[in-house]
Amino acid sequence: MKPHECENESRVIEAVRSGRWDADLRRHAALCQSCADAALAARVLNEMRAFDDAEHRIRDAGFVWWKAQLLAKQAAGERATQPINFVERLACLCVVLSVAAACFWQWPVIRAWLGALAGKPASLHFGSFWGQVSGAFSAAISSGAGALTNARGPGLLLAVSAVIFLGFVAFAAYFALSER
Amino acid sequence: MPEEIILAEAQQIARAMGAADGVETSFQMDEQTFRIFYDRTARPLWSYLYRSSGDAALADDFMQESYFRFLRARFKEMDQEYMKNYLFRIATNLLRDHWRHAKVAPQAVAGREEDGGVPTPEERGDDRLQMNSDVRRILQDLKPRERELLWLAYVEGSSHREIAQRIGLKERSIRSLLFRARHKLAALLRRQGVVSSSG
Ligand SMILES: [Zn+2]
C-alpha cells in the first residue's frame, strides 16, 4: 500500500477539529478516499476526546503537585540511605573476613581448645559425634592455616586484615563526605 | 474517597515528611506555574494515555508519574510547546515500558469493560456510550504505536515534527506510518458499522 496524501488532508482534519467546513472542502472530502478516511478517523477520535472530557474527572492539580513532592521526598530519602546500606554490607563482610583471618592466625590456640572439648565426652553427652565433627573441622582449618602460615607467616594475615580495614574506613569516609 | 480529603491528607503527609527529614524538594517549576501548565495539558494527556492504553486506572497512574518525571526535569527555557512535547514523550515512554514489561498483548485490555467507574452502555442505554465502547474495542485492534500516532495527529492536531518528538520516531517516517494507521482505522470503523453522530 503506497501512502497517498491528498494536499487537502490537513484542512479536512482542521475542519473536523474546529467544526468549521466550507462547501468546497465538504464536496472534496466526499469524493476523495484519502480525505474521507482522514475525516472519518478524525471525527470518531475527536468524539472520543469529547466523551472523555464529559465523563471522566481528572485529578486536581494540587493533588498531583503534592503527590509529586511526596515522591520526590521519598526518592531523596532512598538516595540518602543508599550509601549507609552499602557501608552496612561492607561492614558485615569485614567482620566475616576478620573472624576467618583470626581463626587462621590463632589456629594453635583454637585447636588446643577444641581438643580440650573433645577430650571430655562424658560431660558433653555427645562424645563420639562431637569428636568426629571437631576432628574434621580441625583437620580442614589446620591444612589451610598451615599452608598459609608456613608459606608467608602470620604477618601476611595481619597485612590482609589491615588492608581490608583501611579500605572500609576509606569507603565510609568517602560516602560520608559525598552525602554531605 | 472525595478528592478534597485525599488532597488534604497528601498535604498533611508532605508537610510532616518535610518537617521530619529536612529533605527539600526543589522542582524548577513553582506550584502556580505548574497549575497553569497542568490546566493546559492534563485533559489531553489523560485522554492520550487512556485511548492508547484502553485502561482508565492505568491512565491515572501514568499521568501522575508523567508529571512527577516532568517536574524533576531541568529546562533551559520554559517554552510551553517544548514542555508539552516533553511531557507527552515521558507518557509515551511509560506506555512503551508498560507494553514491554506487562507480558500481555496490548490488545488484552480490550476485554476489561469500562474500567475507571464509567458505566457500561447497557447500564445507561446511551448511544454515545455504545459508540465509545465500540470505538474503544476497535482501537485495541490497532498497534499501540498506531493509536498514539492517530491520537496525536487527529485529536491533538500535532504536526509530523511534533509527533516525531513526542513518540521518538524519525519525522520522515511519520507520514507513511500515519497513512497506514488511518487506513486501517477507517476500514475497521466501516466494517464494524461505527458511524459518528455527526457524520
Ligand atoms: Zn483529498
Coordinates of N, CA, C and O and ligand atoms in Angstrom, one line a residue, chain A residues 6 8-9 28 32 34-35, ligand 1:
Chain A
C6 N -3.4 13.4 0.2 CA -4.0 14.5 -0.5 C -3.6 15.8 0.1 O -3.5 15.9 1.3
N8 N -5.3 18.3 0.6 CA -6.4 18.9 1.4 C -6.5 18.3 2.8 O -7.4 18.7 3.6
E9 N -5.8 17.2 3.0 CA -6.0 16.4 4.3 C -5.9 17.3 5.5 O -6.7 17.1 6.4
H28 N -15.2 17.9 -1.6 CA -14.0 17.2 -1.9 C -13.8 16.0 -1.0 O -13.5 14.9 -1.5
C32 N -12.9 12.3 -2.3 CA -11.5 11.8 -2.2 C -11.4 10.8 -1.1 O -11.8 11.0 0.1
S34 N -8.8 9.4 0.4 CA -7.8 9.7 1.4 C -8.4 10.7 2.4 O -8.3 10.5 3.7
C35 N -9.1 11.7 1.9 CA -9.7 12.7 2.8 C -10.9 12.2 3.6 O -11.1 12.5 4.7
Ligands
ZN1 ZN -8.4 14.8 -0.6

